[in-house]
PDB file of C-alpha atoms in Angstrom:
ATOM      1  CA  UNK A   1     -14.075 -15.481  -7.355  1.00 82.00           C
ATOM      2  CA  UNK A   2     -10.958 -13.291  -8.276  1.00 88.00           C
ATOM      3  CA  UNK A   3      -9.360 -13.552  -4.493  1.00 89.00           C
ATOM      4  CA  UNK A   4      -9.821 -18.060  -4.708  1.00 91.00           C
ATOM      5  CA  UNK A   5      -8.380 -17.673  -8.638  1.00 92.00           C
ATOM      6  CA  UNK A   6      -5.498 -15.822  -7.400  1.00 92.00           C
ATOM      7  CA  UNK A   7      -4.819 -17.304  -3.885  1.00 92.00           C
ATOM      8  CA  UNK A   8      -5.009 -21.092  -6.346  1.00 94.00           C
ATOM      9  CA  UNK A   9      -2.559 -19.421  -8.812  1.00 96.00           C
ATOM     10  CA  UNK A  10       0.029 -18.619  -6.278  1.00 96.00           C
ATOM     11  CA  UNK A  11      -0.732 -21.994  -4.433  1.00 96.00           C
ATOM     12  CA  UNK A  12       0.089 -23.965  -7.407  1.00 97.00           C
ATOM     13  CA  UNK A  13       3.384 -21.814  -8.399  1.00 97.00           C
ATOM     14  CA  UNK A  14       4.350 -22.665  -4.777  1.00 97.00           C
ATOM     15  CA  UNK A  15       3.466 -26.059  -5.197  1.00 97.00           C
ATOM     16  CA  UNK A  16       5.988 -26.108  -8.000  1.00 97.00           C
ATOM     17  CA  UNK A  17       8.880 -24.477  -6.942  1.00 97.00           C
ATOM     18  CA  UNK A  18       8.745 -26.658  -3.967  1.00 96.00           C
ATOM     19  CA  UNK A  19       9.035 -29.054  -5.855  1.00 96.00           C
ATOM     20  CA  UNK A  20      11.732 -27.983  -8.257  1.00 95.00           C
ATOM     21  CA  UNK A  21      13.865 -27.108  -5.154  1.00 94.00           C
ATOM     22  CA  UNK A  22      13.949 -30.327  -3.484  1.00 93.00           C
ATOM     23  CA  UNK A  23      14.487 -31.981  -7.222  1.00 92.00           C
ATOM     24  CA  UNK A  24      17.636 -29.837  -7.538  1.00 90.00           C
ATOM     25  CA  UNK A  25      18.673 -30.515  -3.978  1.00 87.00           C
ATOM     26  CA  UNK A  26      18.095 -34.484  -4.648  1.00 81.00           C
ATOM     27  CA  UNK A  27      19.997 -33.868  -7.956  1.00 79.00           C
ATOM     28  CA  UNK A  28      23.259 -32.793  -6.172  1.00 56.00           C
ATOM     29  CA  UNK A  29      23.270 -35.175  -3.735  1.00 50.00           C
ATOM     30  CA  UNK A  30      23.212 -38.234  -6.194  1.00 49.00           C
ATOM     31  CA  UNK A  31      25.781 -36.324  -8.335  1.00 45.00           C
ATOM     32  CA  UNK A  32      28.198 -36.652  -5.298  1.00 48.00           C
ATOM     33  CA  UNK A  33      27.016 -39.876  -4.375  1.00 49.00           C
ATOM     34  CA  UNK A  34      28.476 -41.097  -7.722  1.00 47.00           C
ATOM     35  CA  UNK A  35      31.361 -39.083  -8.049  1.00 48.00           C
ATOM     36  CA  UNK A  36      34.657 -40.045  -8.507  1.00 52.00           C
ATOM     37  CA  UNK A  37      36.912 -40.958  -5.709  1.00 45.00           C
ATOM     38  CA  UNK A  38      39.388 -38.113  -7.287  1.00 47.00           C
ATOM     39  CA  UNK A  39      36.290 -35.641  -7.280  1.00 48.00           C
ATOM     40  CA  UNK A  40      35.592 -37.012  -3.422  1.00 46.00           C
ATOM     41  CA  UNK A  41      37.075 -33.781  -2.223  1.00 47.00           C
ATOM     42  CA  UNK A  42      35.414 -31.195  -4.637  1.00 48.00           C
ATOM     43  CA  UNK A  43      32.136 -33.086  -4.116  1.00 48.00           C
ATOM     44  CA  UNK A  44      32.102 -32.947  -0.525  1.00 48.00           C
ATOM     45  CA  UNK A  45      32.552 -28.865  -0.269  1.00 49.00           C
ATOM     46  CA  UNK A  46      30.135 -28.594  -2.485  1.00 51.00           C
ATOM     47  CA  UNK A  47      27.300 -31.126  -1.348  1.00 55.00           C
ATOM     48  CA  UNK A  48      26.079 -28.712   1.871  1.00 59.00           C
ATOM     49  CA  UNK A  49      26.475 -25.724  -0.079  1.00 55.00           C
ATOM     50  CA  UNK A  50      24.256 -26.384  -2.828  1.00 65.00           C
ATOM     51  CA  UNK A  51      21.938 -28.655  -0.765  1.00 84.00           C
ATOM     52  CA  UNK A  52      21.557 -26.388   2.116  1.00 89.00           C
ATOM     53  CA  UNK A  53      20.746 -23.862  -0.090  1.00 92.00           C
ATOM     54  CA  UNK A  54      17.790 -25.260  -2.099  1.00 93.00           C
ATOM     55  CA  UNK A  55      16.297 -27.072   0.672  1.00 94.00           C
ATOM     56  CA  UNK A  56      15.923 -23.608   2.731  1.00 95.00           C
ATOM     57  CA  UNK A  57      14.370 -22.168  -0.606  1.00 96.00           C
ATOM     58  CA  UNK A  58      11.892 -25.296  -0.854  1.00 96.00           C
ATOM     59  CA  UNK A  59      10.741 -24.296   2.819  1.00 96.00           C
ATOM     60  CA  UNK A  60      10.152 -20.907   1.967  1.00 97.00           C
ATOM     61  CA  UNK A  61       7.770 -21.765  -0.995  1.00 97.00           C
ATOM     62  CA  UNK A  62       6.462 -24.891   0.931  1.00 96.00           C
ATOM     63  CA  UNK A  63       5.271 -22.630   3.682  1.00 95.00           C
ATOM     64  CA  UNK A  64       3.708 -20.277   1.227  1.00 96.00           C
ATOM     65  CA  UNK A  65       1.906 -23.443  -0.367  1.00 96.00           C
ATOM     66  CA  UNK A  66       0.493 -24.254   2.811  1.00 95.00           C
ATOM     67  CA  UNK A  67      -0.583 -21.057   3.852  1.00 94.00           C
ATOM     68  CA  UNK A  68      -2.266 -20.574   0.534  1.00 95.00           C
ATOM     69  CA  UNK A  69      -3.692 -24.025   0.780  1.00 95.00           C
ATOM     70  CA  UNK A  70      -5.776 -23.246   3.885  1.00 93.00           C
ATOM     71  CA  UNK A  71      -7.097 -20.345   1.939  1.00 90.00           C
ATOM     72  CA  UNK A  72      -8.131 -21.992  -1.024  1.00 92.00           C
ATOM     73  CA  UNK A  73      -9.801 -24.998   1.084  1.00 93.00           C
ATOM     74  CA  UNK A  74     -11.454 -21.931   3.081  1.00 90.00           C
ATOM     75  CA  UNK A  75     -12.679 -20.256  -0.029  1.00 88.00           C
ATOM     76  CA  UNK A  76     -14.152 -23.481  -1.907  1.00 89.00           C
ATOM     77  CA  UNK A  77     -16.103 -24.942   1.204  1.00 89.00           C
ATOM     78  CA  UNK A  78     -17.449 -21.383   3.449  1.00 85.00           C
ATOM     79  CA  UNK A  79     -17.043 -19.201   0.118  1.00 80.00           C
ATOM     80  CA  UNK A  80     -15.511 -16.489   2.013  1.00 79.00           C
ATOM     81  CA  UNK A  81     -11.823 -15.566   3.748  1.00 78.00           C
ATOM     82  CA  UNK A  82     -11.048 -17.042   7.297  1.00 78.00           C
ATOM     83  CA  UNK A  83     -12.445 -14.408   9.939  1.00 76.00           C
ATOM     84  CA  UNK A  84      -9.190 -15.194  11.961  1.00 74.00           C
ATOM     85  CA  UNK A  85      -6.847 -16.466   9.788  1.00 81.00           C
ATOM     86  CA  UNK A  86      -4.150 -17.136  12.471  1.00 84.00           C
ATOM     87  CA  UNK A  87      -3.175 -20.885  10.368  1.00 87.00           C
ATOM     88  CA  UNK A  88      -1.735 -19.701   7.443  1.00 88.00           C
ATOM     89  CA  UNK A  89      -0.182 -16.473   8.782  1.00 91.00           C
ATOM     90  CA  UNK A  90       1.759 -18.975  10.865  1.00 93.00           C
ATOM     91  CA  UNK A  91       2.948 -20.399   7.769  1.00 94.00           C
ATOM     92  CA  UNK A  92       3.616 -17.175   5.944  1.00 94.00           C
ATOM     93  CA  UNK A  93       5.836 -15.991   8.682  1.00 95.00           C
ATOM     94  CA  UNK A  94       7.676 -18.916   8.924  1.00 95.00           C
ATOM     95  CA  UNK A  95       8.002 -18.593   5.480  1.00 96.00           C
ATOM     96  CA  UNK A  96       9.719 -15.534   6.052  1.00 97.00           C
ATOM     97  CA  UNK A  97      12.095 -17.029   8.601  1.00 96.00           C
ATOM     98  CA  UNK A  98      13.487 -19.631   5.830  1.00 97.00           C
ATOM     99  CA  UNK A  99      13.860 -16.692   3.490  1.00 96.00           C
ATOM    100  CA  UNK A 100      16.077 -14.764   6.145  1.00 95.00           C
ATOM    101  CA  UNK A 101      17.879 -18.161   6.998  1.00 95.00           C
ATOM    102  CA  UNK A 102      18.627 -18.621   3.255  1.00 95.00           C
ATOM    103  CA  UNK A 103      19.818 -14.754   2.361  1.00 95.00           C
ATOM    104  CA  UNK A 104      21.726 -15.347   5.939  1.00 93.00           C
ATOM    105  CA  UNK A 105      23.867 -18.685   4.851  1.00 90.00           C
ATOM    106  CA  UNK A 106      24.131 -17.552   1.715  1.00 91.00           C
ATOM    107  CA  UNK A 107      26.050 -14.388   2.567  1.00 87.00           C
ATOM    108  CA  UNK A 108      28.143 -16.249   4.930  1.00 85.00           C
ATOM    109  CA  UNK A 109      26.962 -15.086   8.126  1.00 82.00           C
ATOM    110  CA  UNK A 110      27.843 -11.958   7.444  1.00 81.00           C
ATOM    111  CA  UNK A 111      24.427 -10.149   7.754  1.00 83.00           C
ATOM    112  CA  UNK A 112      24.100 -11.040  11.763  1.00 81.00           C
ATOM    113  CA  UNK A 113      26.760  -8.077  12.303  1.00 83.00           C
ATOM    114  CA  UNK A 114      25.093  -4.865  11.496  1.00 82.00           C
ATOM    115  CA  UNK A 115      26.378  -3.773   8.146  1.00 81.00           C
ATOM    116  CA  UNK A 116      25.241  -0.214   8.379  1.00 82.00           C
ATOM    117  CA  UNK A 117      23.726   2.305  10.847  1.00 86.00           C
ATOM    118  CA  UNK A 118      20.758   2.574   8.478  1.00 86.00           C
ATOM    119  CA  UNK A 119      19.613  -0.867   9.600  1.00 89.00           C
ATOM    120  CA  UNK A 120      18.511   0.995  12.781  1.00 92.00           C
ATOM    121  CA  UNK A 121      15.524   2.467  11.146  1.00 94.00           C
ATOM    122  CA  UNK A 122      14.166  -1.304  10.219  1.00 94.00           C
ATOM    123  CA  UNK A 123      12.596  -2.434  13.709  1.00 95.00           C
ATOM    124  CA  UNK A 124      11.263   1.502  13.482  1.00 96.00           C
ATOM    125  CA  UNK A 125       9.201   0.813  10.593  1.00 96.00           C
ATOM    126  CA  UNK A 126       8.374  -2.514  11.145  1.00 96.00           C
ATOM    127  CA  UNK A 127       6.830  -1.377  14.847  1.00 96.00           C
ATOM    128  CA  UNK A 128       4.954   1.873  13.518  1.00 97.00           C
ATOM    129  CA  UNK A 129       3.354  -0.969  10.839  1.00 96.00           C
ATOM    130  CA  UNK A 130       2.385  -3.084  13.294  1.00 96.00           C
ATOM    131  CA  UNK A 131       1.260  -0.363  15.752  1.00 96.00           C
ATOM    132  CA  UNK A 132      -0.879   0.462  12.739  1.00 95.00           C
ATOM    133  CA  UNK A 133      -1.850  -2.754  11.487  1.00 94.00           C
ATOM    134  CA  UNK A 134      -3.111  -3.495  15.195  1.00 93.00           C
ATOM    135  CA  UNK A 135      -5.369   0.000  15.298  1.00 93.00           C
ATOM    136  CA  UNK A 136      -6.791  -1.013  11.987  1.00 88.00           C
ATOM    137  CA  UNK A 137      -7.624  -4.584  12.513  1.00 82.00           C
ATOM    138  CA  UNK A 138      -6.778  -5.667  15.885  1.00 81.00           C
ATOM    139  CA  UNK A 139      -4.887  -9.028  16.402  1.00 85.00           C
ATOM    140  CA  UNK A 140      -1.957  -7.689  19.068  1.00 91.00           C
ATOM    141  CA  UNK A 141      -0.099 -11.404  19.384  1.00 92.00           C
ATOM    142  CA  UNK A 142      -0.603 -11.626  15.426  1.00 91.00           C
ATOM    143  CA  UNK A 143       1.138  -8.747  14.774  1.00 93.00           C
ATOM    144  CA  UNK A 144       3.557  -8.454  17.256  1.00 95.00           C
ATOM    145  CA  UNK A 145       5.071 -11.491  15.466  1.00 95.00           C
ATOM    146  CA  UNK A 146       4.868 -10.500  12.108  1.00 95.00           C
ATOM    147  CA  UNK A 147       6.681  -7.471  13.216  1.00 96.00           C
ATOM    148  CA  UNK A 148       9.245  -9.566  14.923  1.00 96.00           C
ATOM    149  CA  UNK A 149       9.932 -12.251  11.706  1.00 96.00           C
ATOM    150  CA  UNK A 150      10.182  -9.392   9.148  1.00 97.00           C
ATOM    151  CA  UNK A 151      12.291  -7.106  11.532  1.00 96.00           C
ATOM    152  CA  UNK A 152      14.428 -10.467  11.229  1.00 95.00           C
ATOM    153  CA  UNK A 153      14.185 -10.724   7.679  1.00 95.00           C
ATOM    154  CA  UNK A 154      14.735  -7.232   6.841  1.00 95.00           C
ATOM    155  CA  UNK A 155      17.934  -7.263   8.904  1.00 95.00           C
ATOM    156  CA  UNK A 156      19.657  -9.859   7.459  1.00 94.00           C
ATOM    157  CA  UNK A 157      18.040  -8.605   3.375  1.00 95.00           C
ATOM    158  CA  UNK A 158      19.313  -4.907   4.162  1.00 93.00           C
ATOM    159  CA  UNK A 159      22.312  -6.522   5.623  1.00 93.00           C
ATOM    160  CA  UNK A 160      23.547  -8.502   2.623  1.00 92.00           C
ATOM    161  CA  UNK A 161      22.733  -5.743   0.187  1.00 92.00           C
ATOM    162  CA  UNK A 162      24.783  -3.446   2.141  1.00 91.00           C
ATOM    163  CA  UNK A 163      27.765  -6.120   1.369  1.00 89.00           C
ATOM    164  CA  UNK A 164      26.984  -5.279  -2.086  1.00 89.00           C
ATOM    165  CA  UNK A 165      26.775  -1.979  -1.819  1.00 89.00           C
ATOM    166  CA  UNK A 166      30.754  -2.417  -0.251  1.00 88.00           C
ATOM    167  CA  UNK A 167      31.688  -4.740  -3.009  1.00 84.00           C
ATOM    168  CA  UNK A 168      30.867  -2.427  -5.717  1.00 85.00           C
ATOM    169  CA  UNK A 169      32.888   0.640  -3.845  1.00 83.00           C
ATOM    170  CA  UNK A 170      35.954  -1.463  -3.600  1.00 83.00           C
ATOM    171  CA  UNK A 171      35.566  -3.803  -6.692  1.00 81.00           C
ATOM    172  CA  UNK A 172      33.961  -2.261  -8.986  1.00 77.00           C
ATOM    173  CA  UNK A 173      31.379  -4.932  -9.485  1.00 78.00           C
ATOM    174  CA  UNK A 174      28.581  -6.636  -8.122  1.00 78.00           C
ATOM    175  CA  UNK A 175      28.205 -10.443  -7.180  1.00 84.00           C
ATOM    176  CA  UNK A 176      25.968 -12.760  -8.378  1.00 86.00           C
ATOM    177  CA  UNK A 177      24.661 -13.075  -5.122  1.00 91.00           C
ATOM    178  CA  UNK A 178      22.992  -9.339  -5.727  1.00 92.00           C
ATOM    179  CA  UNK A 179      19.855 -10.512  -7.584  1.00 94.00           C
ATOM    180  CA  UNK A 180      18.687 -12.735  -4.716  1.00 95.00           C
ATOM    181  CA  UNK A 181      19.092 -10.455  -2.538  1.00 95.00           C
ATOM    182  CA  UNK A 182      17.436  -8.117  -4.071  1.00 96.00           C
ATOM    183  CA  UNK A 183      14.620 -10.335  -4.817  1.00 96.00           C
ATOM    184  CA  UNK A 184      14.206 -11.481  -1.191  1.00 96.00           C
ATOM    185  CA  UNK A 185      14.197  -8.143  -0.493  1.00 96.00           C
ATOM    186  CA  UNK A 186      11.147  -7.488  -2.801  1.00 97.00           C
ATOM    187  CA  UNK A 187       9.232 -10.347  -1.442  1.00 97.00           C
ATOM    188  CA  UNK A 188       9.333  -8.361   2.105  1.00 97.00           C
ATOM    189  CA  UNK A 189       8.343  -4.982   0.491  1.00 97.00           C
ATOM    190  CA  UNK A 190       5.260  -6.679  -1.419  1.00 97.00           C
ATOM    191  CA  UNK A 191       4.156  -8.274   1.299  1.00 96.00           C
ATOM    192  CA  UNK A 192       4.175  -5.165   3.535  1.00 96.00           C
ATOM    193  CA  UNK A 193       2.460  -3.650   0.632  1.00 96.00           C
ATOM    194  CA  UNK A 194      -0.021  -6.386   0.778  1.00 95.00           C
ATOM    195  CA  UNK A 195      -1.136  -5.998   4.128  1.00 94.00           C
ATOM    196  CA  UNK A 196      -0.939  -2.419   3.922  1.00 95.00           C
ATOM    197  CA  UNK A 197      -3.958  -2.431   0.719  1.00 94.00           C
ATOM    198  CA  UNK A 198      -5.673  -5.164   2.881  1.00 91.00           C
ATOM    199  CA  UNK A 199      -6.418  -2.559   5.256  1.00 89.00           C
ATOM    200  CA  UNK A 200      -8.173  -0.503   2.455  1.00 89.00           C
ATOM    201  CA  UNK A 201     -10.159  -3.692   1.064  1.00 86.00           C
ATOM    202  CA  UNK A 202     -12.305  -2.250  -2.112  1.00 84.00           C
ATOM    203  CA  UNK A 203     -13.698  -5.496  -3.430  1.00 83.00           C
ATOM    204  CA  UNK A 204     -13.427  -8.801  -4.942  1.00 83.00           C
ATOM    205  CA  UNK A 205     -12.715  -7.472  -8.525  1.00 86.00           C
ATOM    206  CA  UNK A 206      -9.432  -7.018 -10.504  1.00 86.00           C
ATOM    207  CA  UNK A 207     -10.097  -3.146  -9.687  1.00 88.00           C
ATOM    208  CA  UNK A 208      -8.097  -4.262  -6.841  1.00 91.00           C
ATOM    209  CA  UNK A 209      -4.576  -3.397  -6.586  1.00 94.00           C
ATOM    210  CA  UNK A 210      -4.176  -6.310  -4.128  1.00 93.00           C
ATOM    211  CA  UNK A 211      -4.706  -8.861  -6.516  1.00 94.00           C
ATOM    212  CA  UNK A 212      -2.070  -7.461  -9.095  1.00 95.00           C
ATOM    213  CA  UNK A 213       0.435  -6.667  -6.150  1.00 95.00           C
ATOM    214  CA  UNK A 214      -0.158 -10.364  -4.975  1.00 95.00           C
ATOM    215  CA  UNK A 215       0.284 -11.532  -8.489  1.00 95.00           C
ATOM    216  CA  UNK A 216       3.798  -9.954  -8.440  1.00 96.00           C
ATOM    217  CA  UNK A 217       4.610 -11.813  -5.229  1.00 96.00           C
ATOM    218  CA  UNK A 218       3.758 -14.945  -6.836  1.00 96.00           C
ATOM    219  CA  UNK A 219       6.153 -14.566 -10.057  1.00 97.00           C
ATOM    220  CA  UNK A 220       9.225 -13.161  -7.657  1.00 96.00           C
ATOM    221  CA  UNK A 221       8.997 -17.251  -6.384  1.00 97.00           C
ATOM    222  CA  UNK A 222      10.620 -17.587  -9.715  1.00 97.00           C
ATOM    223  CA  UNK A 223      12.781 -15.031  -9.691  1.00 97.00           C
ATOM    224  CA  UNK A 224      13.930 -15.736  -6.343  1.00 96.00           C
ATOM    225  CA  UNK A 225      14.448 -19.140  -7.627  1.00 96.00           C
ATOM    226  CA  UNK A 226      16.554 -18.198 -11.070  1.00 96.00           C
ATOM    227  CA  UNK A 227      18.586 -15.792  -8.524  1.00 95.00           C
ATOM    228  CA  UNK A 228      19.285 -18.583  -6.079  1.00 94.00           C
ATOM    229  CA  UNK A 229      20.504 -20.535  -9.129  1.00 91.00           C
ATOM    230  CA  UNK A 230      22.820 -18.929 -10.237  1.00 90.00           C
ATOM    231  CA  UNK A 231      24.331 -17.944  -6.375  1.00 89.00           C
ATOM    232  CA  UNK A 232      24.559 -21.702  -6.035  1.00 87.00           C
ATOM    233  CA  UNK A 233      26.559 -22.056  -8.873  1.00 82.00           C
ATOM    234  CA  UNK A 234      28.863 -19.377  -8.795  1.00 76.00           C
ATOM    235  CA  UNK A 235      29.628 -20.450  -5.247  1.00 71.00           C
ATOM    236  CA  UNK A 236      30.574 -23.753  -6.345  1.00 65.00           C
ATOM    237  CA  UNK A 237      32.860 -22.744  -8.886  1.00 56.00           C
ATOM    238  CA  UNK A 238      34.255 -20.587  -6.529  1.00 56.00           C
ATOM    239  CA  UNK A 239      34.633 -23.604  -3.769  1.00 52.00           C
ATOM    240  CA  UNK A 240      36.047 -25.580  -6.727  1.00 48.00           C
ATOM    241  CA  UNK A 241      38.415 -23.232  -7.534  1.00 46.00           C
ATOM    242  CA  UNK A 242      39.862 -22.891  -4.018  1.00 44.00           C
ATOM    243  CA  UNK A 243      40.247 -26.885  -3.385  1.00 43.00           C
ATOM    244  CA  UNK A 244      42.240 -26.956  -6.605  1.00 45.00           C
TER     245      UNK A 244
END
């Protein structure tokens, strides 16, 4: 009962920030549908940016929704978890992938490059997990590709916060860019964590750390979201700045 009540929970907050992503995506696009023709120029730097943006975030918590959706169905009709649960892993990695894409465009690119030697150690750990994950529970294919979509992720998360990390040494100060980073790179640690207490089940009962850990990954959906917010709009300022 507690695993379908929380699985629900995080299907619904999906469900809605989804939904609030595309609305603010739809949102800019009529504003510069109807802007002025002396606001033609602003509007048009800005449309991909913010756009772009919250669409990529919509896909992340749209993947998660349908990942979690399988789940629930699974739960209500056979009362019990799928035995291979291969459907909505597929979702939650490409979930993953949208996350990376979105940390990637909004750094500029930049993350691709390696930013620092430390990012060596990431396809490391993400290996020795899988090598792990595959002893425990079996499922080579399956974890071969989660290793490879959150080696990805990790790359390009590690990679922006490194930027950071570079700002602050020559500026002083942080961007606002920082918290969803940070947050995105949360998401991958919790769901490492995730699997990780999977592998030491102790029962369908809030005496499970899972559910509380999987509770947290559900409310960093808004964070994420509050963080990509206010990214979005300090790089439009920024791009309005620079076209006047």
């Amino acid at each position: 009962m507690v695993e379908f009540v929380d699985n629900l929970f995080q299907m619904v907050l999906s469900a809605i920030c989804t939904l609030v992503a595309f609305y603010h995506a739809f949102k800019i696009r009529r504003y510069n549908e109807t802007a002025p023709v002396e606001e033609s120029k602003i509007s048009s730097m800005t449309f991909f940016v913010g756009r772009r943006e919250w669409i990529l975030y919509g896909l992340f918590t749209g993947e998660c929704f349908l990942g979690d959706l399988f789940y629930v169905l699974h739960l209500a009709f056979y009362g019990e978890t799928p035995e291979n649960p291969y459907i909505p892993n597929l979702a939650w990695y490409a979930s993953f992938l949208f996350l990376a894409i979105l940390v990637l465009y909004v750094s500029g690119k930049k993350t691709v490059r390696m930013q620092s030697r430390l990012q060596l150690l990431i396809p490391l750990f993400t290996i020795a997990m899988a090598v792990f994950y595959v002893m425990d529970s079996g499922g080579i294919f399956d974890n071969a590709l989660a290793a490879a979509v959150m080696t990805a992720a990790f790359w390009v998360t590690g990679g922006a916060l490194e930027i950071e990390r570079q700002n602050v040494k020559n500026n002083g100060h942080v961007s606002e860019k920082f918290s969803l980073y940070m947050a995105a790179f949360a998401a991958i640690v919790i769901e490492y964590a995730l699997w990780t207490i999977s592998s030491f089940w102790v029962g369908d009962s809030f005496a499970n750390p899972y559910f509380w850990v999987d509770i947290m990954y559900s409310v960093n959906f808004i964070i994420i979201m509050i963080a990509l917010k206010a990214a979005v709009r300090a790089e439009n300022v920024e791009k309005t700045e620079v076209s006047e």
